[in-house]
PDB file of C-alpha atoms in Angstrom:
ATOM      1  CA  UNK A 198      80.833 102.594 113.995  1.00 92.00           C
ATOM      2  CA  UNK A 199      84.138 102.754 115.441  1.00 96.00           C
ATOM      3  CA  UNK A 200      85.347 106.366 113.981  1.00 96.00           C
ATOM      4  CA  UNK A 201      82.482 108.123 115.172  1.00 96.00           C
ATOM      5  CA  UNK A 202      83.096 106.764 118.326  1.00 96.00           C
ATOM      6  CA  UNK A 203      86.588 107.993 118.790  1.00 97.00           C
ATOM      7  CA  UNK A 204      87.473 111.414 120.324  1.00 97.00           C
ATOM      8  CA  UNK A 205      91.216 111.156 119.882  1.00 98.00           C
ATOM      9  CA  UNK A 206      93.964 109.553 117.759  1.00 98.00           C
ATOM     10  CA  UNK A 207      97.532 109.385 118.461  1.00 98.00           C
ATOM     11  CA  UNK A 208      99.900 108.080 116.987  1.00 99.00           C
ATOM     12  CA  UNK A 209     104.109 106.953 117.205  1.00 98.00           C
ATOM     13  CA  UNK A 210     105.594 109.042 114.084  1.00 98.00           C
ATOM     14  CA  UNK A 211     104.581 110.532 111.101  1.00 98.00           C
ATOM     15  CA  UNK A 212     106.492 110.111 107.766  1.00 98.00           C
ATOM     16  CA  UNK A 213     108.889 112.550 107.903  1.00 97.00           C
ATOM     17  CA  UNK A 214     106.965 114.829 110.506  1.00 97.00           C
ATOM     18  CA  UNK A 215     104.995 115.640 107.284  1.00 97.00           C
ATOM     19  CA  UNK A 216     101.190 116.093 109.111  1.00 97.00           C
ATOM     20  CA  UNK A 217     100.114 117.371 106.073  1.00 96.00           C
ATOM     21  CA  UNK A 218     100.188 114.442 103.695  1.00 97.00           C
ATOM     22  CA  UNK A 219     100.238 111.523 106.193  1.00 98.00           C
ATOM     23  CA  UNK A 220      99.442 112.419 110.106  1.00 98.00           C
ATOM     24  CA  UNK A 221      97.103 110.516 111.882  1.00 98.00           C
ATOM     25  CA  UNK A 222      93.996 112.460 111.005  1.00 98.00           C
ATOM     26  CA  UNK A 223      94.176 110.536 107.711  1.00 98.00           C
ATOM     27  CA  UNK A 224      93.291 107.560 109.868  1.00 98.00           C
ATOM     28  CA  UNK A 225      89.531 109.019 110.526  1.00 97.00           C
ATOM     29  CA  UNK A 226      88.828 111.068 107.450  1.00 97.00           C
ATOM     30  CA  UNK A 227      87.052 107.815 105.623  1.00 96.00           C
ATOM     31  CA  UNK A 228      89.250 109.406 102.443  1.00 97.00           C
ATOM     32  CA  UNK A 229      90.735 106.035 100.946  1.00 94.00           C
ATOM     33  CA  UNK A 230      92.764 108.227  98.878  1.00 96.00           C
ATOM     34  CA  UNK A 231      94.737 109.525 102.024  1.00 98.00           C
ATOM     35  CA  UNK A 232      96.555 107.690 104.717  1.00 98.00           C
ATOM     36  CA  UNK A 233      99.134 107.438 108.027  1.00 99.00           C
ATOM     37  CA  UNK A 234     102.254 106.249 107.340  1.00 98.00           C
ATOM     38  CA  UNK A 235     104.487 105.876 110.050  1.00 98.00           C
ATOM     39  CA  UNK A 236     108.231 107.032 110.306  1.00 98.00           C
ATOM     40  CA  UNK A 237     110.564 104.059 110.459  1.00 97.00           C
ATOM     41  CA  UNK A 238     111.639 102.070 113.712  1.00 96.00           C
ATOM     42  CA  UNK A 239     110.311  98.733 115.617  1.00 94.00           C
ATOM     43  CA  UNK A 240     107.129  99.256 117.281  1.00 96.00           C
ATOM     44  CA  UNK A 241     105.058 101.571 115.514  1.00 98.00           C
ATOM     45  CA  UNK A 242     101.332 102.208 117.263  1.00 98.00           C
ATOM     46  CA  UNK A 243      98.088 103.746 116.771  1.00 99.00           C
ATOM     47  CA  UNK A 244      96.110 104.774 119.967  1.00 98.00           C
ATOM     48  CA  UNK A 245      92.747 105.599 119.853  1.00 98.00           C
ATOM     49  CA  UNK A 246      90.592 107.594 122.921  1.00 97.00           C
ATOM     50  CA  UNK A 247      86.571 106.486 122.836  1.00 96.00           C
ATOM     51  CA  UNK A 248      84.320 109.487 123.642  1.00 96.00           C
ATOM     52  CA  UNK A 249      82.550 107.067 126.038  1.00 94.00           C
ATOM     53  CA  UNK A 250      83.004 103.202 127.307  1.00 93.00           C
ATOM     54  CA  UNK A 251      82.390 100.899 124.506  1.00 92.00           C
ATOM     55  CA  UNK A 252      83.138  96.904 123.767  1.00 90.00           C
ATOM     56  CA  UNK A 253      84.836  96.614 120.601  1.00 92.00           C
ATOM     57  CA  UNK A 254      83.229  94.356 118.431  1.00 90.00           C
ATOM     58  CA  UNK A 255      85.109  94.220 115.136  1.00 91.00           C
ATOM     59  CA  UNK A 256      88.349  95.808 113.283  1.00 96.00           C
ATOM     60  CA  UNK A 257      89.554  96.749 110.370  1.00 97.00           C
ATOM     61  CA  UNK A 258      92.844  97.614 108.722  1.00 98.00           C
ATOM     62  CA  UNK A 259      93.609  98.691 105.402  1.00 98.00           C
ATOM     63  CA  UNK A 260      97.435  98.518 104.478  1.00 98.00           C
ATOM     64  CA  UNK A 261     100.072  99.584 101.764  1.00 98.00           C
ATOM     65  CA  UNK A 262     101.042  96.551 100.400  1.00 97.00           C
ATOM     66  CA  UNK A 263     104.870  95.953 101.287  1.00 98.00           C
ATOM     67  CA  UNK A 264     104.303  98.694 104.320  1.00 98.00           C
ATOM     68  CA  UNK A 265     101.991  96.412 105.949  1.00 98.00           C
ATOM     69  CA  UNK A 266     101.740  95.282 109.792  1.00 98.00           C
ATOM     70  CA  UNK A 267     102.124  91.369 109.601  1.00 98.00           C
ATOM     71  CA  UNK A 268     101.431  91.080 113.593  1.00 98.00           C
ATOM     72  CA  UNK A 269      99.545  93.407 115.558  1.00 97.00           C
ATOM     73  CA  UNK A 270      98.490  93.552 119.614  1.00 97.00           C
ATOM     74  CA  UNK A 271      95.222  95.349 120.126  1.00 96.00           C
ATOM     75  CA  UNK A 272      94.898  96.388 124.007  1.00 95.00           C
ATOM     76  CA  UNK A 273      92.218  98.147 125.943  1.00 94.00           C
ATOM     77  CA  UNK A 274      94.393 100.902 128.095  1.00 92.00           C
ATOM     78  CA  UNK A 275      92.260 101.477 131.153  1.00 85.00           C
ATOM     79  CA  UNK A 276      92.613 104.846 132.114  1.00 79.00           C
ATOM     80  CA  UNK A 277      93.624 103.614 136.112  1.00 79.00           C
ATOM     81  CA  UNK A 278      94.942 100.038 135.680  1.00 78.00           C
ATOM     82  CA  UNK A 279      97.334  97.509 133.272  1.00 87.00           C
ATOM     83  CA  UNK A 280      96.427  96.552 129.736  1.00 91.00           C
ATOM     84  CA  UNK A 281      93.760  94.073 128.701  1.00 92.00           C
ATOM     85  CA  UNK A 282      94.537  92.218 125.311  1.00 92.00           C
ATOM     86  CA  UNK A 283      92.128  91.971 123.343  1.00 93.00           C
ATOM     87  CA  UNK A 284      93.737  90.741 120.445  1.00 93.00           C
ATOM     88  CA  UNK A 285      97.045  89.393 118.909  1.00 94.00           C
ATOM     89  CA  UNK A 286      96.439  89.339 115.248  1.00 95.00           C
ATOM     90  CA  UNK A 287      98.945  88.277 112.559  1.00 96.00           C
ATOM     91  CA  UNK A 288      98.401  89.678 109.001  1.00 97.00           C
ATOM     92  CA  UNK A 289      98.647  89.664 105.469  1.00 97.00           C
ATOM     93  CA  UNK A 290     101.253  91.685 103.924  1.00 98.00           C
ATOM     94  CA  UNK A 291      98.299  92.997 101.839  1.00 97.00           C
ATOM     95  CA  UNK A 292      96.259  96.292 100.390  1.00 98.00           C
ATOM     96  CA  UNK A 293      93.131  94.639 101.191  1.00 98.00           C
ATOM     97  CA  UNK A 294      90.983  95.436 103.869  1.00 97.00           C
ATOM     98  CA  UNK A 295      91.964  93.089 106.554  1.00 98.00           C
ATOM     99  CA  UNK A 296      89.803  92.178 109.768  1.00 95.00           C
ATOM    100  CA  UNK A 297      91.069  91.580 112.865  1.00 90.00           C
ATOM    101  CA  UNK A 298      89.482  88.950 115.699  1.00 80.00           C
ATOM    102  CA  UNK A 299      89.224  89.832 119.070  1.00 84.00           C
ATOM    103  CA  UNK A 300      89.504  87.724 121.765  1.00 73.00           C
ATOM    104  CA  UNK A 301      86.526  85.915 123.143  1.00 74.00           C
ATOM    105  CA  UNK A 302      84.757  87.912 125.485  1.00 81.00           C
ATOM    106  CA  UNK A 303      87.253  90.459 125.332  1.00 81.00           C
ATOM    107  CA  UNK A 304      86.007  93.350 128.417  1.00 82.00           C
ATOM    108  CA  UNK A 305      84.776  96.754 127.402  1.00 85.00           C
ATOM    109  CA  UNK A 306      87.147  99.691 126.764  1.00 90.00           C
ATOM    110  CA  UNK A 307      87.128 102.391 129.149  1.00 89.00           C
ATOM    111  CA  UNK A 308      89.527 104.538 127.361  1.00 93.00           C
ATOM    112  CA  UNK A 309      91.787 103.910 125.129  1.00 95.00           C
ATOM    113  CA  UNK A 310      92.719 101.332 122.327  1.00 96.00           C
ATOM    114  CA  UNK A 311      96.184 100.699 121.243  1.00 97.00           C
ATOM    115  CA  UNK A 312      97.033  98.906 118.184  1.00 98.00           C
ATOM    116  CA  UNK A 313     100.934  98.120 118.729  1.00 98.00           C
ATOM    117  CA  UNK A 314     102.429  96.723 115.261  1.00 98.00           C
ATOM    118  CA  UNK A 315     105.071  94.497 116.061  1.00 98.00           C
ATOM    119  CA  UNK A 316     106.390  92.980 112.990  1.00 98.00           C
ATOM    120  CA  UNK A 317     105.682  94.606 109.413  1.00 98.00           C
ATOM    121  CA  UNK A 318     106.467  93.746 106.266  1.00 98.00           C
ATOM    122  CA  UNK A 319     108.663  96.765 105.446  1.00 98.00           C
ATOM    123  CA  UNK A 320     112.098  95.944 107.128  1.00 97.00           C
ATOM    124  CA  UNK A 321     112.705  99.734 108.502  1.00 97.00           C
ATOM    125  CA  UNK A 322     109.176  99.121 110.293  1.00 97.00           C
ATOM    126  CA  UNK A 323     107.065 101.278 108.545  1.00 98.00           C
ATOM    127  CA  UNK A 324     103.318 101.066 108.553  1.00 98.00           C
ATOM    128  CA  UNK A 325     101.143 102.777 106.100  1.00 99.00           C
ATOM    129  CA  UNK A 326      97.451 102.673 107.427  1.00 99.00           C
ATOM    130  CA  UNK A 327      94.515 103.506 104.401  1.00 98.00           C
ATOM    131  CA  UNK A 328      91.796 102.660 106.387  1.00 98.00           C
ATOM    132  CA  UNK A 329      90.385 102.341 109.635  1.00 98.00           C
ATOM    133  CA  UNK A 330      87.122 100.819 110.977  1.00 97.00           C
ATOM    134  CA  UNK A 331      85.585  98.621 113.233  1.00 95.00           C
ATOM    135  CA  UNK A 332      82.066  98.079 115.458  1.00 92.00           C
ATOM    136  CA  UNK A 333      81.577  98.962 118.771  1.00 91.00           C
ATOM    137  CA  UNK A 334      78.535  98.994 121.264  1.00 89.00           C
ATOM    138  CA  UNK A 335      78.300 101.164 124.102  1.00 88.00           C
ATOM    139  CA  UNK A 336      78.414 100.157 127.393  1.00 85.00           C
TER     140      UNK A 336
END
């Protein structure tokens, strides 16, 4: 289970700086009533630190309709070396739960995952994440 292996989140804005209602610990609290929603601007990511090197076998978003990514990089940020992609996933501009495919023998993370959300549906770029989830495997 991906949330219980993550020791970290962060994250590129919050709505309004408003933690309360939708910072990023929304994205780990498996509450499907709460959520992250990002401020506005191009480029909006969610990074994720494992509590121990794992290969990412599956993920999952869950979006607001009409605040939803439509393209989104996933990259394994070593902690001593240059990005790995491990996926460049376009998306529905959907509130279903939405599963992402990973590249092919995509190499363990070390570290860190970044989702980077490139183009969204909302034209101010904001992203408004329900649910996260995913498989890993330790290493």
């Amino acid at each position: 289970d991906l949330l219980t292996a993550i020791a970290a989140v962060r994250v590129s804005s919050v709505l309004n700086r408003n933690n309360s209602e939708f910072g990023k610990r929304h994205l780990t609290d498996r509450n499907p009533e709460t959520c992250w929603n990002s401020d506005q601007g191009a480029g909006q990511w969610i990074e994720l630190a494992l509590a121990r090197p794992s290969r990412l076998l599956s993920l999952q978003l869950q979006f607001q309709g009409g605040f939803s990514a439509t393209r989104c990089l996933v990259a394994a940020l070593p902690g001593d070396g240059e990005p790995q992609l491990l996926a460049d996933a376009r998306l529905s501009d959907s509130s279903q739960l939405q599963s992402l495919n990973l590249a092919p023998g995509a190499p363990p993370v070390r570290d860190r995952i970044r989702l980077t959300f490139l183009e969204t549906a909302d034209p101010f770029g904001r992203v408004t994440v329900y649910q996260l989830g995913g498989t890993v495997l330790p290493c």
